[in-house]
Structures are given as C-alpha cells and as structure tokens.
JSON list of C-alpha atoms in Angstrom, two decimals:
[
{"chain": "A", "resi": 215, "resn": "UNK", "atom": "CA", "xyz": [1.04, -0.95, -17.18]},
{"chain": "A", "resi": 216, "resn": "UNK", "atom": "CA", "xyz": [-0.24, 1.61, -14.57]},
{"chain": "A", "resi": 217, "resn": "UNK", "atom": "CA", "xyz": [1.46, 4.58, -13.56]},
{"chain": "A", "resi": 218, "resn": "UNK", "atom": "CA", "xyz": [0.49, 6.68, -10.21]},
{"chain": "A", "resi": 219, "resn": "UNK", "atom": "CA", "xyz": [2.38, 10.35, -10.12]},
{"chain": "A", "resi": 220, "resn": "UNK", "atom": "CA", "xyz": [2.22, 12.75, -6.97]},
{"chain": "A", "resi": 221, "resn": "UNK", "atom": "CA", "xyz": [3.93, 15.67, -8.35]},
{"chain": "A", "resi": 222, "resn": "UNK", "atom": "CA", "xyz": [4.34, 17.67, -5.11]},
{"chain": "A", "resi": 223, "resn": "UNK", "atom": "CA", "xyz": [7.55, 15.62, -2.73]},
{"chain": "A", "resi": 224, "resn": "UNK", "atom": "CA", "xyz": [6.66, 17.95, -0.07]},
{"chain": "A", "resi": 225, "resn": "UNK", "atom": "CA", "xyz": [4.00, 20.16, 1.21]},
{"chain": "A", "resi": 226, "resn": "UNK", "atom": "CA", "xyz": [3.04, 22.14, 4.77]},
{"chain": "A", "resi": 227, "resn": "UNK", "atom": "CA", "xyz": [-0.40, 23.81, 6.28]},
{"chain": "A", "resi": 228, "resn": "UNK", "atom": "CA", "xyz": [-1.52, 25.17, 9.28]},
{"chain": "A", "resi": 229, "resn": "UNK", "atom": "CA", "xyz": [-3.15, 23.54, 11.89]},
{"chain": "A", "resi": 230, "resn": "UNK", "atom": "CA", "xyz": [-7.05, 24.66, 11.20]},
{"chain": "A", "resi": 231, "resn": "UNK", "atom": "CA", "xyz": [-6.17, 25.59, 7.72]},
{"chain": "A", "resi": 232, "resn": "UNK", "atom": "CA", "xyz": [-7.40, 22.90, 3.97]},
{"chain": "A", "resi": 233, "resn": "UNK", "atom": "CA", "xyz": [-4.61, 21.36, 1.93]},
{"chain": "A", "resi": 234, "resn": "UNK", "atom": "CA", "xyz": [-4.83, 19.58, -1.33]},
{"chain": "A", "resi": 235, "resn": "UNK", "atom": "CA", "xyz": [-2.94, 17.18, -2.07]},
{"chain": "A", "resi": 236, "resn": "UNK", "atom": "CA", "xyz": [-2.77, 16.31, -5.93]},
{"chain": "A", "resi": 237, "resn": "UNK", "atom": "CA", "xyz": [-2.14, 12.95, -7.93]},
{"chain": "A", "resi": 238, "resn": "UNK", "atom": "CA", "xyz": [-2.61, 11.79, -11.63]},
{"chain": "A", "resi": 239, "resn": "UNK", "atom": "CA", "xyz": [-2.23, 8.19, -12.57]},
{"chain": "A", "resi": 240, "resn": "UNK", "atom": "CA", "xyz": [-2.35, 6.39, -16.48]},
{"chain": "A", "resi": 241, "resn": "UNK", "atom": "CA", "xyz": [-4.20, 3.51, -17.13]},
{"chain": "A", "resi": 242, "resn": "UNK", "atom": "CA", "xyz": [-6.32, 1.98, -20.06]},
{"chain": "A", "resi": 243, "resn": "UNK", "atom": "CA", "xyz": [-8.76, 0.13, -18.13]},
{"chain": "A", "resi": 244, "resn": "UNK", "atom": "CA", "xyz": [-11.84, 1.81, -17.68]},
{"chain": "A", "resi": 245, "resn": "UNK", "atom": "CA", "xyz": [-12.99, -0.09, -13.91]},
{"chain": "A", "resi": 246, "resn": "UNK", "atom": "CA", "xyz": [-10.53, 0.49, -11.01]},
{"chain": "A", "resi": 247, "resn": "UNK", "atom": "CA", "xyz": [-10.26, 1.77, -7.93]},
{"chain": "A", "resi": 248, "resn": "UNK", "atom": "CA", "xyz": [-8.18, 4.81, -6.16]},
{"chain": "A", "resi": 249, "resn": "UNK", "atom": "CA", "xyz": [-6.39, 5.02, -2.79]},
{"chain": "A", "resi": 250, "resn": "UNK", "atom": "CA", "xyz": [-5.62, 7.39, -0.57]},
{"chain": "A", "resi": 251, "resn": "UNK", "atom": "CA", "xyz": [-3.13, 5.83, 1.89]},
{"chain": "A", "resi": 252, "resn": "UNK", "atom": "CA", "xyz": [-1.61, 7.64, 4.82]},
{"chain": "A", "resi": 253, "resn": "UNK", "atom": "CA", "xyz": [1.78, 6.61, 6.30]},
{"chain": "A", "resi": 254, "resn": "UNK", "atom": "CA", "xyz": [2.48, 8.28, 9.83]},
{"chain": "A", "resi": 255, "resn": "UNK", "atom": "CA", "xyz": [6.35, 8.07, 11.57]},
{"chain": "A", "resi": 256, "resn": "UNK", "atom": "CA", "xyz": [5.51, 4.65, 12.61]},
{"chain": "A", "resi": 257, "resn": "UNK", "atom": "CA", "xyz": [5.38, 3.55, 9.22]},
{"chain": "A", "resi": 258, "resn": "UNK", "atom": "CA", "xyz": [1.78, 1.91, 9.63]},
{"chain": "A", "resi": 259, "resn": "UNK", "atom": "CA", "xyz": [-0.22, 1.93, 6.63]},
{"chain": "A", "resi": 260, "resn": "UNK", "atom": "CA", "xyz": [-3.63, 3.84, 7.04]},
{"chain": "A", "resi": 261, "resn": "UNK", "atom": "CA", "xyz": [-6.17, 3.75, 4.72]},
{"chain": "A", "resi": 262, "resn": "UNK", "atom": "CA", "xyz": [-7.76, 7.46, 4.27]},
{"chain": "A", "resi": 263, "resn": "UNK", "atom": "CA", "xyz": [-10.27, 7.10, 1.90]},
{"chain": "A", "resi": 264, "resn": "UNK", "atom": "CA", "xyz": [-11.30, 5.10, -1.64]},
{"chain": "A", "resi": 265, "resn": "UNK", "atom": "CA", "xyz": [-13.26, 5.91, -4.86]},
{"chain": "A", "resi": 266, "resn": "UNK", "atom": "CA", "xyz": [-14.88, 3.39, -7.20]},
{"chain": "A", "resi": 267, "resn": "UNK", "atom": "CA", "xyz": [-14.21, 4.56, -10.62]},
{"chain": "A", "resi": 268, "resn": "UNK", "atom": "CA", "xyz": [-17.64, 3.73, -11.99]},
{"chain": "A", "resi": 269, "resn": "UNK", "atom": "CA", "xyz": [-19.24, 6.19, -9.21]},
{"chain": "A", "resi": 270, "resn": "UNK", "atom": "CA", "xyz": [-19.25, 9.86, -10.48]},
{"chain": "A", "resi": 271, "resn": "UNK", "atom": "CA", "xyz": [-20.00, 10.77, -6.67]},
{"chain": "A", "resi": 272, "resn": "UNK", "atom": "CA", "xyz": [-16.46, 12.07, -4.77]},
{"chain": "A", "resi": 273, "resn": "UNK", "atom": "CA", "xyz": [-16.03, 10.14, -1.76]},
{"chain": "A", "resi": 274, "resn": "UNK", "atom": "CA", "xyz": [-15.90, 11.76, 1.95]},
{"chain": "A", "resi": 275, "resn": "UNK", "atom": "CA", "xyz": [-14.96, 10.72, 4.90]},
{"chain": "A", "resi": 276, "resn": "UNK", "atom": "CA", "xyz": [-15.22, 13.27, 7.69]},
{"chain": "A", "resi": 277, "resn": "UNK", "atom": "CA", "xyz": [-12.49, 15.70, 7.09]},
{"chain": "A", "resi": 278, "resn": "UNK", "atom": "CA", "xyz": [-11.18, 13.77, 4.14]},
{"chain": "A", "resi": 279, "resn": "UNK", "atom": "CA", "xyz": [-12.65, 14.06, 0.59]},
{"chain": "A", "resi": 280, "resn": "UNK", "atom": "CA", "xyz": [-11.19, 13.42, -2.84]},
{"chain": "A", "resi": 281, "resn": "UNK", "atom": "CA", "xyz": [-12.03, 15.31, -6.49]},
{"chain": "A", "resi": 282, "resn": "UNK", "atom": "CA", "xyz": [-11.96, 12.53, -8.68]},
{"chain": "A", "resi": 283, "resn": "UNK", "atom": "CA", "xyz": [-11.72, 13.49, -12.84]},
{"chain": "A", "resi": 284, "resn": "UNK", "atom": "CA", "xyz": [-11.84, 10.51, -14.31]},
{"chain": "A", "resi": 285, "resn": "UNK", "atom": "CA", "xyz": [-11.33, 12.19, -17.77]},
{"chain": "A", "resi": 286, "resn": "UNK", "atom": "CA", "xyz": [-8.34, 13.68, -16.95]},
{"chain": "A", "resi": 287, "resn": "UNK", "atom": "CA", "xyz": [-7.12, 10.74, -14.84]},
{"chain": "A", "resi": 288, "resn": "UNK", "atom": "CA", "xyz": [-6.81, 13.07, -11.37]},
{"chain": "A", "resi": 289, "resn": "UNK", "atom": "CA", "xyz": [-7.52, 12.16, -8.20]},
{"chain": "A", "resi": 290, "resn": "UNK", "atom": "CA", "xyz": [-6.80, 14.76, -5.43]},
{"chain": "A", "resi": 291, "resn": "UNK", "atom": "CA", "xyz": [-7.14, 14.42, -1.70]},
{"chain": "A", "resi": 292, "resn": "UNK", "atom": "CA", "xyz": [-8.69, 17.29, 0.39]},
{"chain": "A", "resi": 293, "resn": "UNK", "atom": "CA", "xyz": [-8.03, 17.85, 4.14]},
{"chain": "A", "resi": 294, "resn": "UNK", "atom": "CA", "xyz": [-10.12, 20.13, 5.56]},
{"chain": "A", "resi": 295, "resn": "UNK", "atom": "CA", "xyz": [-9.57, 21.79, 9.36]},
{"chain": "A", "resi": 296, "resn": "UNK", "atom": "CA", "xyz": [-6.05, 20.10, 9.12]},
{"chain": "A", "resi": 297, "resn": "UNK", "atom": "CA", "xyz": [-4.97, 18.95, 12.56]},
{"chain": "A", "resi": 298, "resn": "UNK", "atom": "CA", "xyz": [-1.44, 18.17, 13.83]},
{"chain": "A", "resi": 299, "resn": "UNK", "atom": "CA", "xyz": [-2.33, 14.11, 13.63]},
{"chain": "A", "resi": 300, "resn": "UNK", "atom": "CA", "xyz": [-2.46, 14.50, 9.86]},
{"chain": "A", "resi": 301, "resn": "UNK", "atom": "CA", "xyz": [1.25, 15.23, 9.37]},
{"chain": "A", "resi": 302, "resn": "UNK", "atom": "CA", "xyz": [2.12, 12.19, 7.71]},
{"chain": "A", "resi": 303, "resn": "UNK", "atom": "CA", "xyz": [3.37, 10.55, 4.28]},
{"chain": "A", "resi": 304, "resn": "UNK", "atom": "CA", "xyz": [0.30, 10.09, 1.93]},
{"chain": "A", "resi": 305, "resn": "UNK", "atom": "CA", "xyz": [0.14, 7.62, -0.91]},
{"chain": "A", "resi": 306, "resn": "UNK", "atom": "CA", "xyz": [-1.80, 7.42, -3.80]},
{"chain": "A", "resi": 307, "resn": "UNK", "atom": "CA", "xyz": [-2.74, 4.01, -4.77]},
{"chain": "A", "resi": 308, "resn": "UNK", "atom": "CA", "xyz": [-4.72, 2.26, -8.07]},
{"chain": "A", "resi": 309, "resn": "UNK", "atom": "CA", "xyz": [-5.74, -0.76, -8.08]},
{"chain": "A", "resi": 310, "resn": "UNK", "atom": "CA", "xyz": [-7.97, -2.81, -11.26]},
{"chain": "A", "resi": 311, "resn": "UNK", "atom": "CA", "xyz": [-10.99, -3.79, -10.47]},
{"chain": "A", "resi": 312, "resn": "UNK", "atom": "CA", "xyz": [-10.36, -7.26, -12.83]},
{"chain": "A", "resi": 313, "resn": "UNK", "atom": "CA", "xyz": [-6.90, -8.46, -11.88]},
{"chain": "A", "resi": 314, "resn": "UNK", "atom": "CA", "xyz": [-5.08, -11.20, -13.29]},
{"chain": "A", "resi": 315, "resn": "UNK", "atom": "CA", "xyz": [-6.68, -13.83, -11.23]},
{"chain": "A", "resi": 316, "resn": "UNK", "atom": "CA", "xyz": [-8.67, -11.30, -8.98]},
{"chain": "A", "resi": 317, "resn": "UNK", "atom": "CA", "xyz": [-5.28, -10.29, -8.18]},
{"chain": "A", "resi": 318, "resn": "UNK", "atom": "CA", "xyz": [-5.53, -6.74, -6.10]},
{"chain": "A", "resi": 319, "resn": "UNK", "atom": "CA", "xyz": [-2.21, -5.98, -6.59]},
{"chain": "A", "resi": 320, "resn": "UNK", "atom": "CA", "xyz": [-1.98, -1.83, -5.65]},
{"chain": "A", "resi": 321, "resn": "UNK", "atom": "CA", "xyz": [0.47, 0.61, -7.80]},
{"chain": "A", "resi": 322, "resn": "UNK", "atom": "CA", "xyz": [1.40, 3.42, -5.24]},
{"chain": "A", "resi": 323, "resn": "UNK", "atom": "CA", "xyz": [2.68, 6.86, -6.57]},
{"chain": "A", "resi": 324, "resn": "UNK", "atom": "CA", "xyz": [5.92, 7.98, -4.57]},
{"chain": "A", "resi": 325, "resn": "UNK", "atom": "CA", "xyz": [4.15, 9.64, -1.78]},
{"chain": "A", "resi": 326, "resn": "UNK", "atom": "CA", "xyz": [4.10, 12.88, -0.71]},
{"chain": "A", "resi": 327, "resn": "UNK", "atom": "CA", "xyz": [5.45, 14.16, 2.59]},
{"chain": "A", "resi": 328, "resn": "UNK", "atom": "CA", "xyz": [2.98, 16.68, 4.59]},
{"chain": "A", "resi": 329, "resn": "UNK", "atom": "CA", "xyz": [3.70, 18.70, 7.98]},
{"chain": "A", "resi": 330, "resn": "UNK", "atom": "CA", "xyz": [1.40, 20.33, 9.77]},
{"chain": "A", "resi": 331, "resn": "UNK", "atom": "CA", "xyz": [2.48, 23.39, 11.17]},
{"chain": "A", "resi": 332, "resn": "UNK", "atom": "CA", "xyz": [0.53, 24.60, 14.66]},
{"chain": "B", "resi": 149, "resn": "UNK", "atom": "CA", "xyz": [-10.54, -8.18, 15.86]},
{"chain": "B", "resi": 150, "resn": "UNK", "atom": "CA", "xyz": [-6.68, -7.86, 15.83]},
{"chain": "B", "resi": 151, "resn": "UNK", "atom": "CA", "xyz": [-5.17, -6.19, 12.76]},
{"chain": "B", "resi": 152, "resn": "UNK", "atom": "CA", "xyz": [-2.17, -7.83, 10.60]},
{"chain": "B", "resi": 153, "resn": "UNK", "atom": "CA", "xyz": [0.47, -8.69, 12.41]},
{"chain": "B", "resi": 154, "resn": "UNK", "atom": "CA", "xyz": [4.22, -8.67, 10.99]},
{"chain": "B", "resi": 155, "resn": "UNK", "atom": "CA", "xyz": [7.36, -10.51, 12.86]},
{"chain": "B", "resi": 156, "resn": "UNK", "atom": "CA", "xyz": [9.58, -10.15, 13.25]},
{"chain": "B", "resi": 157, "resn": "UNK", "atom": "CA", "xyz": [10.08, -6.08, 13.46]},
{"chain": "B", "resi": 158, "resn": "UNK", "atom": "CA", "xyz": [13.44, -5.30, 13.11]},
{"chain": "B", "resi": 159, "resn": "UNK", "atom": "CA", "xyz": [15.80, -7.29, 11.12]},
{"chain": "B", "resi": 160, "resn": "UNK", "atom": "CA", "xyz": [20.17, -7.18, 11.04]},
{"chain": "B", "resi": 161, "resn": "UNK", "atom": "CA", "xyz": [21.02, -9.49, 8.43]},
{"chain": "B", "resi": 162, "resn": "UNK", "atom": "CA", "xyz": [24.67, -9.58, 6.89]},
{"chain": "B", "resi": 163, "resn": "UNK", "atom": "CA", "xyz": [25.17, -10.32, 2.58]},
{"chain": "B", "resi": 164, "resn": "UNK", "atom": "CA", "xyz": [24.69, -13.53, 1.61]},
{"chain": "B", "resi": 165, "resn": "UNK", "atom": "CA", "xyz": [22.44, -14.50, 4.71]},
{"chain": "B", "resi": 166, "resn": "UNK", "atom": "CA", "xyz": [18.88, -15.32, 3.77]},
{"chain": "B", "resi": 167, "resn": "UNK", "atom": "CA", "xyz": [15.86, -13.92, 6.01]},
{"chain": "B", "resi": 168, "resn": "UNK", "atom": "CA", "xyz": [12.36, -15.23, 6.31]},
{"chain": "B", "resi": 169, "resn": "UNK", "atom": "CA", "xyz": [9.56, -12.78, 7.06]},
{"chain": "B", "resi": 170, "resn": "UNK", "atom": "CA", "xyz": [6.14, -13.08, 8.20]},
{"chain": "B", "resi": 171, "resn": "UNK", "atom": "CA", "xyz": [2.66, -11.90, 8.08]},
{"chain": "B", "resi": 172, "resn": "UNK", "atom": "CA", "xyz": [-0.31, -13.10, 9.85]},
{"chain": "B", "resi": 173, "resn": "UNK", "atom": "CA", "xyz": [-3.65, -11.40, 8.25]},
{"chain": "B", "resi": 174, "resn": "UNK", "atom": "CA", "xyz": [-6.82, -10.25, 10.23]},
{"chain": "B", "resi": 175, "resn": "UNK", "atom": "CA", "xyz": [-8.60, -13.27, 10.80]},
{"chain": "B", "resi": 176, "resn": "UNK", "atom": "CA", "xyz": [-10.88, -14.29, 8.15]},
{"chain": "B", "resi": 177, "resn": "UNK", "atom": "CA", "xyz": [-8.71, -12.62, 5.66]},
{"chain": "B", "resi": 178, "resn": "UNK", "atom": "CA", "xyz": [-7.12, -15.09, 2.24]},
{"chain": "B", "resi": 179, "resn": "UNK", "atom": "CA", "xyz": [-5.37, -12.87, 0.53]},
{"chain": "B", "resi": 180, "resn": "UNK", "atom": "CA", "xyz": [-2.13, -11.54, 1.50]},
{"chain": "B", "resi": 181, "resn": "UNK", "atom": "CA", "xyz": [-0.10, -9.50, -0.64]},
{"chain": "B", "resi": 182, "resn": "UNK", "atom": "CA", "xyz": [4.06, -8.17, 0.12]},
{"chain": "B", "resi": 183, "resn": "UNK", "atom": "CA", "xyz": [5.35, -4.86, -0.52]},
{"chain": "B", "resi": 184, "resn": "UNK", "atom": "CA", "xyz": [8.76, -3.89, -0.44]},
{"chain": "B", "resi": 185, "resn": "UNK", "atom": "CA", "xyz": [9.20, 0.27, 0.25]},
{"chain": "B", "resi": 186, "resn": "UNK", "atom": "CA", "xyz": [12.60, 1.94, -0.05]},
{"chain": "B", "resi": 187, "resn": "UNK", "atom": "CA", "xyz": [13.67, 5.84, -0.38]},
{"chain": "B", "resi": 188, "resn": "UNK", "atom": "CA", "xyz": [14.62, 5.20, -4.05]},
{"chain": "B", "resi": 189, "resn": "UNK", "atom": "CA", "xyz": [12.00, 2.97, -5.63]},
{"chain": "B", "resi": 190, "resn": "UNK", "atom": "CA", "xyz": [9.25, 3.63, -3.16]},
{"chain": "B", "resi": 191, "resn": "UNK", "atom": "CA", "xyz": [6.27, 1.15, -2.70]},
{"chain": "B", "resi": 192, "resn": "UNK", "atom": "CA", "xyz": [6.74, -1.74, -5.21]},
{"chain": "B", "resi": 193, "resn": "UNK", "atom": "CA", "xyz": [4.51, -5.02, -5.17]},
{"chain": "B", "resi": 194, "resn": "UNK", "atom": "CA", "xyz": [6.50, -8.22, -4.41]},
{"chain": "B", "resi": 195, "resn": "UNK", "atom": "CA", "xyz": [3.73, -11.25, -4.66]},
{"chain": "B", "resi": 196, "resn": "UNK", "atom": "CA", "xyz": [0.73, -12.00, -3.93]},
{"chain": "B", "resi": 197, "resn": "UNK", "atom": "CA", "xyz": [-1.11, -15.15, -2.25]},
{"chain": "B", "resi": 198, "resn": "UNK", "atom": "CA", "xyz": [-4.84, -16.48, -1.89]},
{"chain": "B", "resi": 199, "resn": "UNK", "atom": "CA", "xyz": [-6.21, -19.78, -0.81]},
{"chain": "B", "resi": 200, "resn": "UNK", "atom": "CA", "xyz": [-2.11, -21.07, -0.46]},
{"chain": "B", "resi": 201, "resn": "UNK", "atom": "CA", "xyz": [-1.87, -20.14, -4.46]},
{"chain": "B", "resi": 202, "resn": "UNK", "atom": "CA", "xyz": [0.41, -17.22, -5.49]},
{"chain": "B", "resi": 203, "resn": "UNK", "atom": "CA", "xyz": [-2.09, -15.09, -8.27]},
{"chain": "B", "resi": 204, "resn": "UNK", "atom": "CA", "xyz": [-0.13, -12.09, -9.08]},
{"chain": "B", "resi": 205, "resn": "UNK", "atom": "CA", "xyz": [4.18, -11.57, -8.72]},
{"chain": "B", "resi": 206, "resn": "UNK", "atom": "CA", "xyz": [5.86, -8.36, -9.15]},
{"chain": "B", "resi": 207, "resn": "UNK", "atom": "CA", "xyz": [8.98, -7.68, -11.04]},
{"chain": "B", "resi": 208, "resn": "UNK", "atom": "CA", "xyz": [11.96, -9.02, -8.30]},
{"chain": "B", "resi": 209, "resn": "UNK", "atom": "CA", "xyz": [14.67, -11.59, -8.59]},
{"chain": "B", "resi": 210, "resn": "UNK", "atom": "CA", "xyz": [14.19, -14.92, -7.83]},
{"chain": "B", "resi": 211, "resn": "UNK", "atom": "CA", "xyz": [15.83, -14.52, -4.74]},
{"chain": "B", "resi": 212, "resn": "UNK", "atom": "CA", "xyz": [12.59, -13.43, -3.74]},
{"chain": "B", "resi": 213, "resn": "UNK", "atom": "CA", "xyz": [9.89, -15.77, -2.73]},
{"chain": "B", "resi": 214, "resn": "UNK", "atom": "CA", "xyz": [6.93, -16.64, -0.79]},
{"chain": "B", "resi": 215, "resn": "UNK", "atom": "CA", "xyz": [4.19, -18.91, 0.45]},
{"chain": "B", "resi": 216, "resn": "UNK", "atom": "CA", "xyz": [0.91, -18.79, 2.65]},
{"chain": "B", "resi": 217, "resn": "UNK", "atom": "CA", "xyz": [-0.23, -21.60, 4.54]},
{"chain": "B", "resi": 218, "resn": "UNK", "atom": "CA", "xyz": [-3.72, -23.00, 5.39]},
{"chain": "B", "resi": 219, "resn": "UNK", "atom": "CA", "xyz": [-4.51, -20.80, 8.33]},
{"chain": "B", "resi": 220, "resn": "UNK", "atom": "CA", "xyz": [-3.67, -17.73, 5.61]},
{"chain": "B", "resi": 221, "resn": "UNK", "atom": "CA", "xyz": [-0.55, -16.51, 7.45]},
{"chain": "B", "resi": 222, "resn": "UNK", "atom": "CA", "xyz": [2.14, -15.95, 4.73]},
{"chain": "B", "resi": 223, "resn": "UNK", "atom": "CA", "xyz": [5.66, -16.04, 4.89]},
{"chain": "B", "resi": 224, "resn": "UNK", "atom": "CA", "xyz": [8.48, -14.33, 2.84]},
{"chain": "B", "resi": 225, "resn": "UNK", "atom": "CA", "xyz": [12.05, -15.66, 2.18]},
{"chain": "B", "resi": 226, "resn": "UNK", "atom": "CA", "xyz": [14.52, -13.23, 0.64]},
{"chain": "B", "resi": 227, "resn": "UNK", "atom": "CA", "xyz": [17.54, -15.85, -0.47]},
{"chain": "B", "resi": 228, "resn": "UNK", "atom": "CA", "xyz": [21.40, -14.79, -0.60]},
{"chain": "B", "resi": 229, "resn": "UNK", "atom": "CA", "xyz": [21.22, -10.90, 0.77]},
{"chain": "B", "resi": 230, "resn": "UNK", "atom": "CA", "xyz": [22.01, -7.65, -1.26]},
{"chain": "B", "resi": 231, "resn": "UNK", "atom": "CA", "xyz": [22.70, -4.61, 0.27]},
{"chain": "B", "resi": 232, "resn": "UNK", "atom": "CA", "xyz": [20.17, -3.32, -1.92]},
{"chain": "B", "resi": 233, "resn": "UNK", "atom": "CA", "xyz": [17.21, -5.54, -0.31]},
{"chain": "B", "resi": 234, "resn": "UNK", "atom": "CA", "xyz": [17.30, -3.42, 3.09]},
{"chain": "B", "resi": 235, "resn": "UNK", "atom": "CA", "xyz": [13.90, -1.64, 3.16]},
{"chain": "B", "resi": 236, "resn": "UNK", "atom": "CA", "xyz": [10.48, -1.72, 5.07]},
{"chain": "B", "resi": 237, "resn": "UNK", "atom": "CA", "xyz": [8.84, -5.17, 4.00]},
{"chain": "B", "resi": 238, "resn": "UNK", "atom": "CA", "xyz": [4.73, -4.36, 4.61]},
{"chain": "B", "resi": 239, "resn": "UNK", "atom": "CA", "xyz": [2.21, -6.67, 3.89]},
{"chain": "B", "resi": 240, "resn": "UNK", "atom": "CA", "xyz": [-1.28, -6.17, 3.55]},
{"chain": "B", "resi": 241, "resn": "UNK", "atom": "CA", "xyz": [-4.52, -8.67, 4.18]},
{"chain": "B", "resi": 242, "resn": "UNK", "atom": "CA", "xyz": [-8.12, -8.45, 2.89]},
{"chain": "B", "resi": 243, "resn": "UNK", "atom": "CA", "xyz": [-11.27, -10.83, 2.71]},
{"chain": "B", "resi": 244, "resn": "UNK", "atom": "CA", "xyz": [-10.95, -11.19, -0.88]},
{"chain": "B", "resi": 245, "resn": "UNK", "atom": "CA", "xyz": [-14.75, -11.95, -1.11]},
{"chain": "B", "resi": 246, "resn": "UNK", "atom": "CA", "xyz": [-15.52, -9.71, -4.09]},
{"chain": "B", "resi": 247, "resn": "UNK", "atom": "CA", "xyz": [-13.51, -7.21, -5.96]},
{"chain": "B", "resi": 248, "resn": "UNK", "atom": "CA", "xyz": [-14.84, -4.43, -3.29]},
{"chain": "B", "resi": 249, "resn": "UNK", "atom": "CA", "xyz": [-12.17, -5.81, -0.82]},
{"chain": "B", "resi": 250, "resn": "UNK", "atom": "CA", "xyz": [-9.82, -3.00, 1.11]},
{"chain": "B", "resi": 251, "resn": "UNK", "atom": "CA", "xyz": [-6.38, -3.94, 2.00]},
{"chain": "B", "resi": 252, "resn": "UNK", "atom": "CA", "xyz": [-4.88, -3.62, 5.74]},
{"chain": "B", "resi": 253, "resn": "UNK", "atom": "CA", "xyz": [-1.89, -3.05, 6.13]},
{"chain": "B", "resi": 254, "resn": "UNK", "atom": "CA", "xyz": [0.75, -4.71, 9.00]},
{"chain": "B", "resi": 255, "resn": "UNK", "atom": "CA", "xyz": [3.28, -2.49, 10.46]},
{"chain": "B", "resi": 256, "resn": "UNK", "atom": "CA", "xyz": [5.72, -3.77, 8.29]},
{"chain": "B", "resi": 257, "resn": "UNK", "atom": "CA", "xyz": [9.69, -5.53, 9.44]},
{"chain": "B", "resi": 258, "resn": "UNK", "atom": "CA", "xyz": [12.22, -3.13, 8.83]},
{"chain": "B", "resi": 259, "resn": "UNK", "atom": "CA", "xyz": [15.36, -5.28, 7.25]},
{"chain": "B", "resi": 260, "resn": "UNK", "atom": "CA", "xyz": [18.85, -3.96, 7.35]},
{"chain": "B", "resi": 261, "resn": "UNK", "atom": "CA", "xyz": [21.24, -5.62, 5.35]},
{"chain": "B", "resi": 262, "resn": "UNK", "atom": "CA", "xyz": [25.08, -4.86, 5.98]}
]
C-alpha cells in the first residue's frame, strides 16, 4: 500500500518571503501522480498544483512550483512571494495512475498547517 | 459551471441514529469519490462510485455505505452512529475520461455525533 508523510505539523513565513513545504511518500508502482492540495479555514479543498510521475519537468503554477525526486520518492511544494491568502492547511496527495478499476482513489499525507505572518 | 455541491452542511446526529449525506458533482462529472477527515486519522478514502458502480472501497465498517444515481449525484449513509464517526465528510467529482482526470472537491458536511 501507499504511504504519503509530511514531516513538518506546522510551519510560518512572512508575507513576501518563499517557504518549502516538504513531503515523501512510498510506493512500488512506477506511474502515479502527486498532489498538492490546499485546505483554507473554510475547509474547501483547493487543488494547488499536480505532477505526472513520468514527466521529469517540475510543475509551476504561478507562485506555486514543486521539486519532484522521483528517486528518492520527494515531492516538495514551493511558495514563492508568500501572501497572507496562502495561510492554509496543505495536503500532499498520490494517486496511481492504473487503479483497481480506474479507481482514482487519493492517499493524503496528514497535512501540514502554514501561517503567514504580515 | 457550478462546482460540487455537498448537503446538507452541518449535521447533529445522536448514537445510534443513522445519517444520509450527499454530493452532487460538477456537471458532466461520473466519478464521485467520499472522504472522511478527522484530527486523528486525517484524510482517509471511504468509497468510490462511477457510472452507478462502486470501483474502489476503503477500509470502514459496514456501517458505512453508498450509492450514486443516474444523474451522478451520490449519496452516503452512515448506519447506527459512533461517536467516533463525527468528522468533515468531503467528496470529490471528476470527468473520469482518462486517467489524467483532477478531482474537485465539495465543501464537505461537517457531522457531529453526540
């Protein structure tokens, strides 16, 4: 079975200022996908960003980017120019890419809480 | 195009009442999947549903069970309440066209059980 781990419970940055956020997952399959999911205080789901496991390329979006090592299973989110609207829970999230039944069942780490100070 | 849409919100519920929950995907969307997310276990995947056909179930009690209907809107029925099943009950939608698919969330029903 699959296994997400974010390490860090808790982390804070200045408005402005780039955070990483870090997460490792285990898995035996060689095609999947990573999450980055962002949870805000009205518990709404948001996904941040995605990376195909077959591309070598790190995804971006805007602000967001991720350093994917698929070698040593690690997928970390970057936030650059942090702004107070990014204070939020964030998830990891892996997902196969050949479910039982094209099932796309996600396995979330425990999340990771992040403030933003101004 | 409207996003997922979870009723109700907020749920009291005493033990041993049963609750049904549910979860209307963004149009077009088959597949809906259920989460259940509490401060001790965190995310975990309940079930899973495509085309009215569960594919994929996660590791809960029987209590615990599901369906989704022609129009894709699912519905969840929790059976003979623990306090233990209080927790934000999410689902999530996608196209489930190819294996490329994203997942959108709903804003979830919060469940207290007392």
């Amino acid at each position: 079975a699959q296994t997400v781990t974010q390490s860090q419970p808790e982390m804070s940055v200045q408005e402005a200022e780039t955070v990483t956020l870090s997460c490792t997952y285990d898995t035996s399959e060689s095609d999947y996908y990573l999450f980055w999911y962002k949870q805000p205080p009205s518990r709404q789901m948001i996904l941040v960003i995605r990376q195909e496991a077959y591309k070598q390329q790190n995804a971006t979006e805007n602000r967001f980017s991720v350093n994917f090592q698929k070698a040593a299973k690690s997928f970390s989110l970057k936030i650059s120019d942090s702004q107070l609207g990014d204070a939020a829970m964030y998830f990891c999230a892996y997902r196969s890419a050949w479910g039982q039944g094209g099932s796309e069942k996600l396995v979330f780490g425990k999340g990771m809480k992040l403030t933003v100070n101004p | 195009k409207a996003g997922v849409t979870q009723t109700p919100r907020y749920l009291i519920k005493t033990r041993g009442q049963q609750v049904t929950l549910s979860c209307s995907p963004i149009s077009g969307h088959r597949s809906v999947s259920w989460y259940q997310q509490t401060p001790g276990q965190g995310l975990q995947f309940l079930f899973e549903y495509f085309s009215e056909t569960q594919r994929n179930k996660g590791n809960f009690p029987g209590r615990f069970s599901g369906r989704q209907f022609s129009n894709s809107r699912s519905e969840m029925n929790v059976s003979t309440l623990e306090l233990g099943d209080s927790a934000l009950y999410l689902c999530a939608s996608s196209l489930a066209e190819n294996i490329q698919e994203t997942q959108y969330f709903g804003p979830g029903t919060r469940l207290l059980v007392l």
